[in-house]
mmCIF file of C-alpha atoms and ligand atoms in Angstrom:
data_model
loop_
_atom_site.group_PDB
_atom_site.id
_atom_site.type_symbol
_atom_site.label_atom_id
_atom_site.label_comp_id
_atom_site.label_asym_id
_atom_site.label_seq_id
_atom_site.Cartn_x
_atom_site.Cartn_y
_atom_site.Cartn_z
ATOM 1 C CA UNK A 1 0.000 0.000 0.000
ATOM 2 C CA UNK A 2 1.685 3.130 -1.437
ATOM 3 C CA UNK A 3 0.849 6.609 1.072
ATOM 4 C CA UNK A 4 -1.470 8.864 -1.512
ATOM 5 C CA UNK A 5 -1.384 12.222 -1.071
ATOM 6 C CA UNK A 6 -4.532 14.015 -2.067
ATOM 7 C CA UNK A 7 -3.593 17.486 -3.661
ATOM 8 C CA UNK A 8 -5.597 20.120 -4.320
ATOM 9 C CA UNK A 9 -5.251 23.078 -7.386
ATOM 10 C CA UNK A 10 -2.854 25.567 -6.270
ATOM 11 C CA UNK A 11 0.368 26.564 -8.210
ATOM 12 C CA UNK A 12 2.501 24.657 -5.137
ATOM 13 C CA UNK A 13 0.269 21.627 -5.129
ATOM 14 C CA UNK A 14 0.448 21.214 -8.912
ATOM 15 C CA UNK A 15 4.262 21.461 -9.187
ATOM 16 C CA UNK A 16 4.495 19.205 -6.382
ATOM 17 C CA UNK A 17 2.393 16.687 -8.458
ATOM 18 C CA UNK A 18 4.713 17.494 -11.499
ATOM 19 C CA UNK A 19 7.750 16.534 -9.332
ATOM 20 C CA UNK A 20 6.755 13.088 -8.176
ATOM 21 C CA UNK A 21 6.296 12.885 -12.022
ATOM 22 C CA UNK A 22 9.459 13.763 -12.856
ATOM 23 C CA UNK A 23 10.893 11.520 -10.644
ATOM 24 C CA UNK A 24 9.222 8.317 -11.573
ATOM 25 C CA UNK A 25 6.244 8.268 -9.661
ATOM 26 C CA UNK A 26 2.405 8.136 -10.627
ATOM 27 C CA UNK A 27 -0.319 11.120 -10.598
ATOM 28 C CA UNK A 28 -4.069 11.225 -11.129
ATOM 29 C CA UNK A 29 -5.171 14.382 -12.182
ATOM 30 C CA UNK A 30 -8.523 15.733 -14.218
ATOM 31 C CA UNK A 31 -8.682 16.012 -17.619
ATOM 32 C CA UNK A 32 -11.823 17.303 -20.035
ATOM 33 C CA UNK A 33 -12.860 13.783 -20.609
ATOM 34 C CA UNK A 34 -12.125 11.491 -17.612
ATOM 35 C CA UNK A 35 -9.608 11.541 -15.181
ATOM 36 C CA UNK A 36 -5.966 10.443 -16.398
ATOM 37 C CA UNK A 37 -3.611 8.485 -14.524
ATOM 38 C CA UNK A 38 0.037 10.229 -15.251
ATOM 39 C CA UNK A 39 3.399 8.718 -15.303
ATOM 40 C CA UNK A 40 6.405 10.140 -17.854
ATOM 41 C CA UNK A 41 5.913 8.251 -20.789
ATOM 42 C CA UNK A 42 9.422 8.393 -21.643
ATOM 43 C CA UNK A 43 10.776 6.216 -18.556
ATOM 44 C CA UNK A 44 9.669 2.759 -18.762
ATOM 45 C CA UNK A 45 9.761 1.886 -14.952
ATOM 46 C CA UNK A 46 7.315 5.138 -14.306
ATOM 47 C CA UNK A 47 5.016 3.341 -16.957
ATOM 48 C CA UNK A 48 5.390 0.057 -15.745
ATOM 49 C CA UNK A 49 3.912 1.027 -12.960
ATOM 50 C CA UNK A 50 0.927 2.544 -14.649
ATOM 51 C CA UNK A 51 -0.076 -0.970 -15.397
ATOM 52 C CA UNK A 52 0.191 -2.192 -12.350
ATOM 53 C CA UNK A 53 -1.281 0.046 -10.181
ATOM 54 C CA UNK A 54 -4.457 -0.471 -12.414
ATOM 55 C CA UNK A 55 -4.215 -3.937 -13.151
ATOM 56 C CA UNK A 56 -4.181 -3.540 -16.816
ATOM 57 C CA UNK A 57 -2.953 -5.866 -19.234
ATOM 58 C CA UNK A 58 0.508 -4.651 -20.784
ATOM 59 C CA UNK A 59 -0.231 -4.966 -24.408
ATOM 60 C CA UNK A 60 -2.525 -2.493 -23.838
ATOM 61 C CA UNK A 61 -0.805 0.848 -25.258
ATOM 62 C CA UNK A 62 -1.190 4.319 -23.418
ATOM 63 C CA UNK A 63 -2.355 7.794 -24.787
ATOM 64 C CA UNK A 64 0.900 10.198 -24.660
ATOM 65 C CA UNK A 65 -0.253 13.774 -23.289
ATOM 66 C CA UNK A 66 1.107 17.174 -24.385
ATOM 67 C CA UNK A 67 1.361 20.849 -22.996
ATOM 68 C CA UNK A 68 2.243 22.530 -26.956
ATOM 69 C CA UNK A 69 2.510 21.770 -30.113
ATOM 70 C CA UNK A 70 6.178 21.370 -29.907
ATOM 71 C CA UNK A 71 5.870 18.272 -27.777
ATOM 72 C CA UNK A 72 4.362 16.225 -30.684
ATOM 73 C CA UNK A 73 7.761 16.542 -32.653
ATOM 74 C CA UNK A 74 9.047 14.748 -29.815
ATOM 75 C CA UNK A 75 7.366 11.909 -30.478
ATOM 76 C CA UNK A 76 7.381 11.640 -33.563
ATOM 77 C CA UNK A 77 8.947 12.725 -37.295
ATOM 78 C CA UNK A 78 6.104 12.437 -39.274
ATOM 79 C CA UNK A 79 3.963 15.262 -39.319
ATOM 80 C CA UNK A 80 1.306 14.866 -42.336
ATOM 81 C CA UNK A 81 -0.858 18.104 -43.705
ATOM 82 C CA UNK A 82 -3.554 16.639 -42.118
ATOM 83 C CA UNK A 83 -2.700 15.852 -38.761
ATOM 84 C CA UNK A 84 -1.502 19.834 -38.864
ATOM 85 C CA UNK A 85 -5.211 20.579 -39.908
ATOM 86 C CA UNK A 86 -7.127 18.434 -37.234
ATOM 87 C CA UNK A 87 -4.156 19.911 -34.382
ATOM 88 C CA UNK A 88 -5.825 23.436 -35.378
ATOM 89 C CA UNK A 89 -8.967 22.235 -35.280
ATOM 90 C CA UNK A 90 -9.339 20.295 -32.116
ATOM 91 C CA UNK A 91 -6.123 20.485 -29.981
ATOM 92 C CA UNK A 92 -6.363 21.366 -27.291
ATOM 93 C CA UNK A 93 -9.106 18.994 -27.050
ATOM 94 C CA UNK A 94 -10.736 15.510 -26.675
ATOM 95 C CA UNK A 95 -9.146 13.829 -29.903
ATOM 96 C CA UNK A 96 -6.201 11.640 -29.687
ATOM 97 C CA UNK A 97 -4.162 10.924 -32.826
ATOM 98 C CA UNK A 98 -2.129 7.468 -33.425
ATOM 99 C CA UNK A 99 1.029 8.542 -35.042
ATOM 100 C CA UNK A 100 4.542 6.681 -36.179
ATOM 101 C CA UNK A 101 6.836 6.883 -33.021
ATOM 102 C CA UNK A 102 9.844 7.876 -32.856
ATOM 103 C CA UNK A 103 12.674 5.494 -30.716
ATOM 104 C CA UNK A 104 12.204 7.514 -27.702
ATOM 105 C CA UNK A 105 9.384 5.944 -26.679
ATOM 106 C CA UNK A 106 9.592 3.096 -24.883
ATOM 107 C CA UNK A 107 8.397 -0.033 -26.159
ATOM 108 C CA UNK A 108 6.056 -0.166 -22.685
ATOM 109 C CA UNK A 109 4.162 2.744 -23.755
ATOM 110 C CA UNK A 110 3.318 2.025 -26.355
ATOM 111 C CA UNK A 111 2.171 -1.743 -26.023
ATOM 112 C CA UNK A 112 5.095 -3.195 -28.448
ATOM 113 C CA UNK A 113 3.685 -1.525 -30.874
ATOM 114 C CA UNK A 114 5.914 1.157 -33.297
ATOM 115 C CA UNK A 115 3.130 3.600 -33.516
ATOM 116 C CA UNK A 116 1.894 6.175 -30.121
ATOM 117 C CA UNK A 117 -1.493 7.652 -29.300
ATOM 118 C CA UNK A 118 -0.962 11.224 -28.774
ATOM 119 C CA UNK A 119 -3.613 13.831 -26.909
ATOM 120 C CA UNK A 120 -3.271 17.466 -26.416
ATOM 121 C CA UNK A 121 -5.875 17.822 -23.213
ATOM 122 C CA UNK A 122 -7.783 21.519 -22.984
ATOM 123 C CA UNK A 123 -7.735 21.060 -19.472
ATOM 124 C CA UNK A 124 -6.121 23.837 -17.353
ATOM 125 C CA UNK A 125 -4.575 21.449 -14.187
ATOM 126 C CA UNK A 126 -3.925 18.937 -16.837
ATOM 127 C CA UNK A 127 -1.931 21.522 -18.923
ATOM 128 C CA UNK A 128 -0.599 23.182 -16.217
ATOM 129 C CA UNK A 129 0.752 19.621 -14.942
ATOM 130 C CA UNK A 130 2.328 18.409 -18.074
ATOM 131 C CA UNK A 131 4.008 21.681 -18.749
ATOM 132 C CA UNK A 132 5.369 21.243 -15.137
ATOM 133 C CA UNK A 133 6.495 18.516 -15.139
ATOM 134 C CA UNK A 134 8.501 19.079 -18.498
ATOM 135 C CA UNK A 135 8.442 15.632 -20.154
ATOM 136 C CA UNK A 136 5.091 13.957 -22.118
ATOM 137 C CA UNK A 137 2.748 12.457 -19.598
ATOM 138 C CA UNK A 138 1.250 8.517 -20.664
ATOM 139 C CA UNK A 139 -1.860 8.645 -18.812
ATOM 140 C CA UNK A 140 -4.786 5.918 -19.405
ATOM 141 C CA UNK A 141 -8.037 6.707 -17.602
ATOM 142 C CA UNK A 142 -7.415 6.440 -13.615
ATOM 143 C CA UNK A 143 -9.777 3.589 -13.251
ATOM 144 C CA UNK A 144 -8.950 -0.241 -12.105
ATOM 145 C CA UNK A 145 -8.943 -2.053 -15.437
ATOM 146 C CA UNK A 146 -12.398 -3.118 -16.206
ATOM 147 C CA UNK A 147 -14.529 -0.531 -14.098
ATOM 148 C CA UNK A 148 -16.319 2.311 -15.828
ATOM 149 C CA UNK A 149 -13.957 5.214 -16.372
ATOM 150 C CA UNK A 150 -13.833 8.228 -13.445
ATOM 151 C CA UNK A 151 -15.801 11.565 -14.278
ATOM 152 C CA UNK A 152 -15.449 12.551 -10.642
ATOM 153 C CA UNK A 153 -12.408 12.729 -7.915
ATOM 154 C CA UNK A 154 -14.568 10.183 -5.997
ATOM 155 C CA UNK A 155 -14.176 7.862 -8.382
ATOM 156 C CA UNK A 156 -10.074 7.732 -8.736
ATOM 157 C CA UNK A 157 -10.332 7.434 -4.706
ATOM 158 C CA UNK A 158 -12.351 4.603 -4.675
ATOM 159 C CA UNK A 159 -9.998 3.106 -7.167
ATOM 160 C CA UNK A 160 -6.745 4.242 -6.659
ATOM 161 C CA UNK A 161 -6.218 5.510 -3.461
ATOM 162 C CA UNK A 162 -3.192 3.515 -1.609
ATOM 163 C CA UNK A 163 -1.925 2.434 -5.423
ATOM 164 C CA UNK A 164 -0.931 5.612 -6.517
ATOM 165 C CA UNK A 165 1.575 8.710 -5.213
ATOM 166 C CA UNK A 166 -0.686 11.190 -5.679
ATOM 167 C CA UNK A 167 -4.243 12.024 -7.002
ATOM 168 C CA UNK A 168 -5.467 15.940 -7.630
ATOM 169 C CA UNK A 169 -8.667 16.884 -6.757
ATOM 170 C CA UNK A 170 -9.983 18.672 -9.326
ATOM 171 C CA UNK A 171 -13.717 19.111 -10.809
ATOM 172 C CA UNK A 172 -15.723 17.258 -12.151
ATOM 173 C CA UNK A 173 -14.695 16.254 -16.014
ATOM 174 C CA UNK A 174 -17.087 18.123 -18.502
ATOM 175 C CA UNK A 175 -16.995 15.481 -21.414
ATOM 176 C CA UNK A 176 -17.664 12.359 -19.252
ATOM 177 C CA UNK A 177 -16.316 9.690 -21.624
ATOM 178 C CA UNK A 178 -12.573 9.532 -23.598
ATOM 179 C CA UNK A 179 -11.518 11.229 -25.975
ATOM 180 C CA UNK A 180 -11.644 10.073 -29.787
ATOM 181 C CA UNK A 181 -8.903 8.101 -30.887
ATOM 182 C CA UNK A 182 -8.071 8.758 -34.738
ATOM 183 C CA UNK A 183 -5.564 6.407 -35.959
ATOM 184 C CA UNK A 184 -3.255 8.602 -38.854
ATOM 185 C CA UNK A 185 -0.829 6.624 -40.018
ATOM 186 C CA UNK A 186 -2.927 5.367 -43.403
ATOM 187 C CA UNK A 187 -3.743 7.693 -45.939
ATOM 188 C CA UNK A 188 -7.700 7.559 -44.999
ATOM 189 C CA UNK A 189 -7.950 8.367 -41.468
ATOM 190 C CA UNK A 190 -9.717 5.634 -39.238
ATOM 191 C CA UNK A 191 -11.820 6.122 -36.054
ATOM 192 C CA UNK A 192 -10.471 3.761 -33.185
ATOM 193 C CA UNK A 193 -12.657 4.538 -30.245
ATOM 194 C CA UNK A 194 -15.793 6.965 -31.231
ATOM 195 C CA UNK A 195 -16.293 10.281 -28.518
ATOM 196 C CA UNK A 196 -17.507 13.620 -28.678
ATOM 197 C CA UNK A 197 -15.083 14.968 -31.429
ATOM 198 C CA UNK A 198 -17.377 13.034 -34.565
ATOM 199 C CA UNK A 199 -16.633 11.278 -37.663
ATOM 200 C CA UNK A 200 -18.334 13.810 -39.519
ATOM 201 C CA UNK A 201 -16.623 16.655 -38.097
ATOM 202 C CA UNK A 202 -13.337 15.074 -38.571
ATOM 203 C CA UNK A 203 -14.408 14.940 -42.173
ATOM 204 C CA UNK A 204 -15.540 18.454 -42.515
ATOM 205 C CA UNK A 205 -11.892 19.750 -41.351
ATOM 206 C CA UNK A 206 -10.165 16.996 -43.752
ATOM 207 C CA UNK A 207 -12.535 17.685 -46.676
ATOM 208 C CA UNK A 208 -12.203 13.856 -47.163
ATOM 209 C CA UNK A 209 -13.486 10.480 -45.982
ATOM 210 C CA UNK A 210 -12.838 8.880 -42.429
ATOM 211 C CA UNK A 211 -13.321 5.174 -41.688
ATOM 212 C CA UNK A 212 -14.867 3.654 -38.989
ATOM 213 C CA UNK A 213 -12.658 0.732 -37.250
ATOM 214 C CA UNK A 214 -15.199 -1.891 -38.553
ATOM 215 C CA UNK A 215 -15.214 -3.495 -35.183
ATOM 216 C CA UNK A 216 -17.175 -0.605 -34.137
ATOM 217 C CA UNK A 217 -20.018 -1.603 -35.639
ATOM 218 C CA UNK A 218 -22.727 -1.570 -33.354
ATOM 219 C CA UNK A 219 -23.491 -4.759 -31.735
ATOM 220 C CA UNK A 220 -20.796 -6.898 -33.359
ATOM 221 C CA UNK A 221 -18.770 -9.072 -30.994
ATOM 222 C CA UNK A 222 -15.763 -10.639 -31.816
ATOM 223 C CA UNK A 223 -16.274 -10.440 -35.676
ATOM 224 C CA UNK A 224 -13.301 -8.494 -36.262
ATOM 225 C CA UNK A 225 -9.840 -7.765 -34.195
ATOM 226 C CA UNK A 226 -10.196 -3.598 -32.981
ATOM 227 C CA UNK A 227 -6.722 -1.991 -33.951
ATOM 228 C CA UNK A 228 -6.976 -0.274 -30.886
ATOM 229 C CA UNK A 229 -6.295 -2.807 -28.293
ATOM 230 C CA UNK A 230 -8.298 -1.584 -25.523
ATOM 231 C CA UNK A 231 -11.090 -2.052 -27.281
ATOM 232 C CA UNK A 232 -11.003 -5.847 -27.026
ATOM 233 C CA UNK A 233 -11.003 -6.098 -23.358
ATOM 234 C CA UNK A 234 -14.190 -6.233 -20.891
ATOM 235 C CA UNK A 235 -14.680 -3.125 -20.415
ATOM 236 C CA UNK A 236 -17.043 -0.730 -17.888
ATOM 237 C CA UNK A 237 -18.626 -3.441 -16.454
ATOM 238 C CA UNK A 238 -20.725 -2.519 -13.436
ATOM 239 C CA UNK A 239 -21.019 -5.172 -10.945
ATOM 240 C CA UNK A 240 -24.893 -4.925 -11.924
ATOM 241 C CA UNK A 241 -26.052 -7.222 -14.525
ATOM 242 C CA UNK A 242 -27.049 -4.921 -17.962
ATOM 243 C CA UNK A 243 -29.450 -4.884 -20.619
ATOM 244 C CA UNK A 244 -29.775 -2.925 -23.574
ATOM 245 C CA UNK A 245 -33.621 -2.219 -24.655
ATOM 246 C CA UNK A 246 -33.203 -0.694 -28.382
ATOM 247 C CA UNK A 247 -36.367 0.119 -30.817
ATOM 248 C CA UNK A 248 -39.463 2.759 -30.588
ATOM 249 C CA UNK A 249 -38.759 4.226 -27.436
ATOM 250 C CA UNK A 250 -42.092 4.036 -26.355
ATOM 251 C CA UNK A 251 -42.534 0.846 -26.478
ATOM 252 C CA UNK A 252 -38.956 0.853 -24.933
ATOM 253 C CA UNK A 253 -40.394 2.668 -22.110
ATOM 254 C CA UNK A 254 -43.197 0.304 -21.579
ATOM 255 C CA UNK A 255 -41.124 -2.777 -21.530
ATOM 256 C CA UNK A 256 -39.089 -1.720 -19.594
ATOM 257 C CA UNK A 257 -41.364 -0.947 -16.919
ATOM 258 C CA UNK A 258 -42.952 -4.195 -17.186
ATOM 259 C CA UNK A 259 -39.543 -6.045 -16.812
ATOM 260 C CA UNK A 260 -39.239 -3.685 -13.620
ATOM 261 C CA UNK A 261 -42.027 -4.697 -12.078
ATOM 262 C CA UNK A 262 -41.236 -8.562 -12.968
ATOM 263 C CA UNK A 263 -38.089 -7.911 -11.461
ATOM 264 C CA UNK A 264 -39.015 -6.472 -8.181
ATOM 265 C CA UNK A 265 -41.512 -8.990 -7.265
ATOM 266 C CA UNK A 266 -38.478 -11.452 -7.481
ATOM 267 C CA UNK A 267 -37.077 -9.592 -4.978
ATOM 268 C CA UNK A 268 -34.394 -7.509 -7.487
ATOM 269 C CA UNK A 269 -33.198 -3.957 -7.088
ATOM 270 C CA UNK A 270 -33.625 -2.516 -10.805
ATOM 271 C CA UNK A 271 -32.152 1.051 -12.161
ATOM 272 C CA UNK A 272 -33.671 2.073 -15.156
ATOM 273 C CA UNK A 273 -31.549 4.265 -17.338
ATOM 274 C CA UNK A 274 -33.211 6.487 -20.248
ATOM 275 C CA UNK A 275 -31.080 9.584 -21.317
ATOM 276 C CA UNK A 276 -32.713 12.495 -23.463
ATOM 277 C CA UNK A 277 -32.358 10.845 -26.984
ATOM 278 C CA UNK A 278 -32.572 14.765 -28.317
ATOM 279 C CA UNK A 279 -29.218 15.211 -26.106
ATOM 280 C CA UNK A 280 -26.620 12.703 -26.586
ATOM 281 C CA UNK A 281 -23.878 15.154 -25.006
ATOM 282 C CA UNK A 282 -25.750 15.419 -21.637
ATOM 283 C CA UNK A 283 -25.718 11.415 -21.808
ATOM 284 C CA UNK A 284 -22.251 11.202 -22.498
ATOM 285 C CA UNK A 285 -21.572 13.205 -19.219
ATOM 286 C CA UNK A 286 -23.740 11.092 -16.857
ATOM 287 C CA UNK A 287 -22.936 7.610 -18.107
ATOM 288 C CA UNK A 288 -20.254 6.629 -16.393
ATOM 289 C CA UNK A 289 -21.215 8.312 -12.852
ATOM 290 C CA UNK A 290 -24.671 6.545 -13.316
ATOM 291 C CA UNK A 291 -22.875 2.840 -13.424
ATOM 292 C CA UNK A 292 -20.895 3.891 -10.206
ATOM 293 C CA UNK A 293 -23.674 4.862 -8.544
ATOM 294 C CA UNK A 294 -25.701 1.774 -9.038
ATOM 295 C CA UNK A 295 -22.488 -0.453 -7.864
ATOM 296 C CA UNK A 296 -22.752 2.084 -4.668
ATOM 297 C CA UNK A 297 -26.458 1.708 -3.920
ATOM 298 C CA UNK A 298 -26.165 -2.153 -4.856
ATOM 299 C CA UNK A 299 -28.389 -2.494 -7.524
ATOM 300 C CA UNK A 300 -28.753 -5.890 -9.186
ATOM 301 C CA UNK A 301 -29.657 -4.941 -12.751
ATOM 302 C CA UNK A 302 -29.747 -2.353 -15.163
ATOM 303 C CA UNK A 303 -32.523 -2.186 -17.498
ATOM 304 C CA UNK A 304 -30.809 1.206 -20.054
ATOM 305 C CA UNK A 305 -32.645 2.488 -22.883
ATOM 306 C CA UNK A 306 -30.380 2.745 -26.515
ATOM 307 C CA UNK A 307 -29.527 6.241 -27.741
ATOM 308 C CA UNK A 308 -29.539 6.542 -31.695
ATOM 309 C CA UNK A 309 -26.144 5.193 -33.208
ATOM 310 C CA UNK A 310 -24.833 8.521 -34.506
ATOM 311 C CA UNK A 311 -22.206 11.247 -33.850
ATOM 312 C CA UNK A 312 -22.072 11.157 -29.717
ATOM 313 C CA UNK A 313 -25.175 8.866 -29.562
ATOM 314 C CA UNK A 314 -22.561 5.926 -31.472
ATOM 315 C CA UNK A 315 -19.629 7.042 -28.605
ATOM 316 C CA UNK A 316 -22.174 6.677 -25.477
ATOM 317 C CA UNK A 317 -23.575 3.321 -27.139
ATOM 318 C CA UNK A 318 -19.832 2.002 -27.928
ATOM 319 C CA UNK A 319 -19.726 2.304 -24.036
ATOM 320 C CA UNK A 320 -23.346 0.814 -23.294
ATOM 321 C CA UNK A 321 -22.486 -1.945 -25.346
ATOM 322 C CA UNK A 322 -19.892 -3.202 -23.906
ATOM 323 C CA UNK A 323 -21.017 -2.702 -19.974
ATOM 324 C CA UNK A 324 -23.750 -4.380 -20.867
ATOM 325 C CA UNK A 325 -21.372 -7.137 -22.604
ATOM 326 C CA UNK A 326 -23.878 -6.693 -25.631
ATOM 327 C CA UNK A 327 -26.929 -8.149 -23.839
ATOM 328 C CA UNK A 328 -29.176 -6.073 -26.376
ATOM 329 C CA UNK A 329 -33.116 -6.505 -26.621
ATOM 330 C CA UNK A 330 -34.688 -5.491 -29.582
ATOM 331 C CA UNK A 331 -38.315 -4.041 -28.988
HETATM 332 O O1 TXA B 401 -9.779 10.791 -22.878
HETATM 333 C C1 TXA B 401 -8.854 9.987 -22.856
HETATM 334 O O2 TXA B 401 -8.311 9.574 -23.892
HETATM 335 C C2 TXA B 401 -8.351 9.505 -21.481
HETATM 336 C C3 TXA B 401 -7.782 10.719 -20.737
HETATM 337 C C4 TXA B 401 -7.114 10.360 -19.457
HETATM 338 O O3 TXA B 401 -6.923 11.422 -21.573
HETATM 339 N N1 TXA B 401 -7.413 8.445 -21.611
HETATM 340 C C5 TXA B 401 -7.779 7.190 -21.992
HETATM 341 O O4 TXA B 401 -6.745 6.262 -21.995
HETATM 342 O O5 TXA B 401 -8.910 6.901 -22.260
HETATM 343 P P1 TXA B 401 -6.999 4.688 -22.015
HETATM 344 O O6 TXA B 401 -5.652 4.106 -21.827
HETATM 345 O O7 TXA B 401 -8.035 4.335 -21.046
HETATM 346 O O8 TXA B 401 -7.446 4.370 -23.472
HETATM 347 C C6 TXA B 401 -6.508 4.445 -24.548
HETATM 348 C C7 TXA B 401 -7.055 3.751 -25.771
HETATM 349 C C8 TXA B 401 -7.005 2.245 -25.633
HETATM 350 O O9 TXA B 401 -8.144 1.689 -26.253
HETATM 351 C C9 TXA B 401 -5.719 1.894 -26.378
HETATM 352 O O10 TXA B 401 -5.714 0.586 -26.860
HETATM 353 C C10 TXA B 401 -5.734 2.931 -27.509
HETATM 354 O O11 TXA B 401 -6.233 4.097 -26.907
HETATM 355 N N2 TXA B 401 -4.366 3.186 -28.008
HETATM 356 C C11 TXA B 401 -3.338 3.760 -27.353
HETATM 357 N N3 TXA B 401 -2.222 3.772 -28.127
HETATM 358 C C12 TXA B 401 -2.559 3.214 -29.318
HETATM 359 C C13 TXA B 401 -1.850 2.935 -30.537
HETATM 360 N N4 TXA B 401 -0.581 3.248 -30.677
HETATM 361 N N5 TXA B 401 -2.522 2.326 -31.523
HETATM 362 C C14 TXA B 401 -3.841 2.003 -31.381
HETATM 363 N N6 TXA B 401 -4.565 2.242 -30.256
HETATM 364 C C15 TXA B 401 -3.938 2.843 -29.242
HETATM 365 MG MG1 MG B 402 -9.566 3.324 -20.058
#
């Protein structure tokens, strides 16, 4: 058990946060989307520890966070027209760009592989950390592999406290799931993990055609290997069982209620879930904070109504999909 220090938002507390960075050690801190957990993705032993302290498997490759845009040369030599156009665009911001790394970065951060994941966070702690601390920052979500991803402090305490060095106790994160992750190595740019930054806007600043990873697909399990590889693992799961009611909503509505009722007289605690179809932004926000809470209040099952697959509806239903480990029923 590692003694966490809980730091708050000052100047002092943040370059005191910065230094345990650069010296190896491991910091939550907030971010727009979800909270990051921090090491320096250039030493191996900080990142090693990364994986650890949240149990995740070690193929599994980390984002890379920068403070500027000189940072990304860092990392890498290869600098296309259009990665230049989206960095205008949306940086700082929740999109992440998979780029050809350079030798610098350790084989551990990136999973083995020979390409890195690279975010520019609009966060103002998160900026003011990473410039700080002076060197890029790997930083998954600040979660215990598995567990839905942590919109609030809370969260990363319940998770991490006594694994990490130190955790900063920020706000609350304003986008609620991660960011986009646009892989740009290929000619036609491909969307890895969907969030708030769209496949259509992406295409309106490129003036060309994205792809979809197709094992993004809505629904589809197992037909085709994700390039991204967190997106193959269990992922979110509440300790709740899920499922997914998708059609007219309703009749969604209705059925739902009914398999309540069912559900109570055999002695189940149910939490429905129905977000505002008309906003799927407000959705994204909530999601994650709605799955801890159930786990909290010990609710046995989840009945969640489906959003419409497109723009941030498809990110939040990426996410219901697989807490609910694709137990869909179609009204
Ligand atoms: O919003 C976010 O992106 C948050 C905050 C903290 O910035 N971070 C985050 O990190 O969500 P994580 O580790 O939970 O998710 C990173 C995802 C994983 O699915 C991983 O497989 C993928 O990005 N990824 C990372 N590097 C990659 C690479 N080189 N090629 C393909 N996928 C990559
Ligand atoms: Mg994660």
């Amino acid at each position: 058990m590692i003694n966490t220090k809980i730091l708050g938002t000052t100047n002092e507390e943040i370059e005191e946060g910065a230094k345990i960075l650069k010296n190896g050690g491991l910091v939550a801190f907030p971010t727009e989307t979800v909270y990051g957990l921090g090491a320096d993705a250039l030493n191996p032993e900080a990142v090693g520890k990364v994986y650890s302290a949240k149990g995740r498997p070690s193929d599994n490759p980390m984002i890379v966070h920068i403070a500027g845009m000189e940072d990304l040369s860092k990392l890498t030599d290869r600098i296309s027209r259009d990665m230049e156009i989206l960095a205008e665009k949306f940086w700082p911001g929740p999109l992440t760009m998979v780029c050809h790394a350079k030798n610098i970065v350790p084989k551990v951060t990136t999973g083995g592989l020979d390409t890195v994941a690279v975010r520019f966070p609009s966060d103002p702690i998160a900026l003011s950390l990473i410039s700080k601390s002076t060197c890029p920052i790997a930083a998954p979500s600040a979660n215990l592999s598995g567990k839905p991803s942590p919109t609030k402090v809370s969260h990363v305490i319940d998770d991490l406290y006594g694994r990490v060095d130190a955790i900063i106790e920020g706000k609350d994160c304003q986008v609620g799931i991660e960011s986009t992750v646009l892989d740009m190595t290929e000619e036609i740019p491909m969307i890895l993990r969907p969030g708030i930054v769209t496949e259509k806007e992406i295409s309106e600043a490129l003036n060309k055609e994205v792809r979809i990873d197709p094992s993004l697909r809505e629904g589809v399990k197992g037909e085709f290997k994700p390039k991204a590889p967190g997106m193959k693992y269990k992922h979110y799961a509440p300790k709740a069982e899920m499922v997914i009611y998708r059609g007219d909503r309703e009749k969604v509505s209705l059925a739902m209620a009914e398999e309540k009722m069912k559900r109570i007289k055999n002695g189940q605690k149910i939490e429905i879930i129905i977000f505002d179809e008309t906003e799927p932004e407000k959705a994204a926000h909530e999601f994650f904070s709605r799955l801890r809470d159930c786990d909290k209040k010990g609710v046995d099952v989840i009945l969640a109504a489906a959003l419409k697959e497109e723009g941030v509806g498809m990110a939040v239903m990426n996410r219901m999909f697989k807490s609910a480990g694709y137990n869909i029923i179609e009204i």
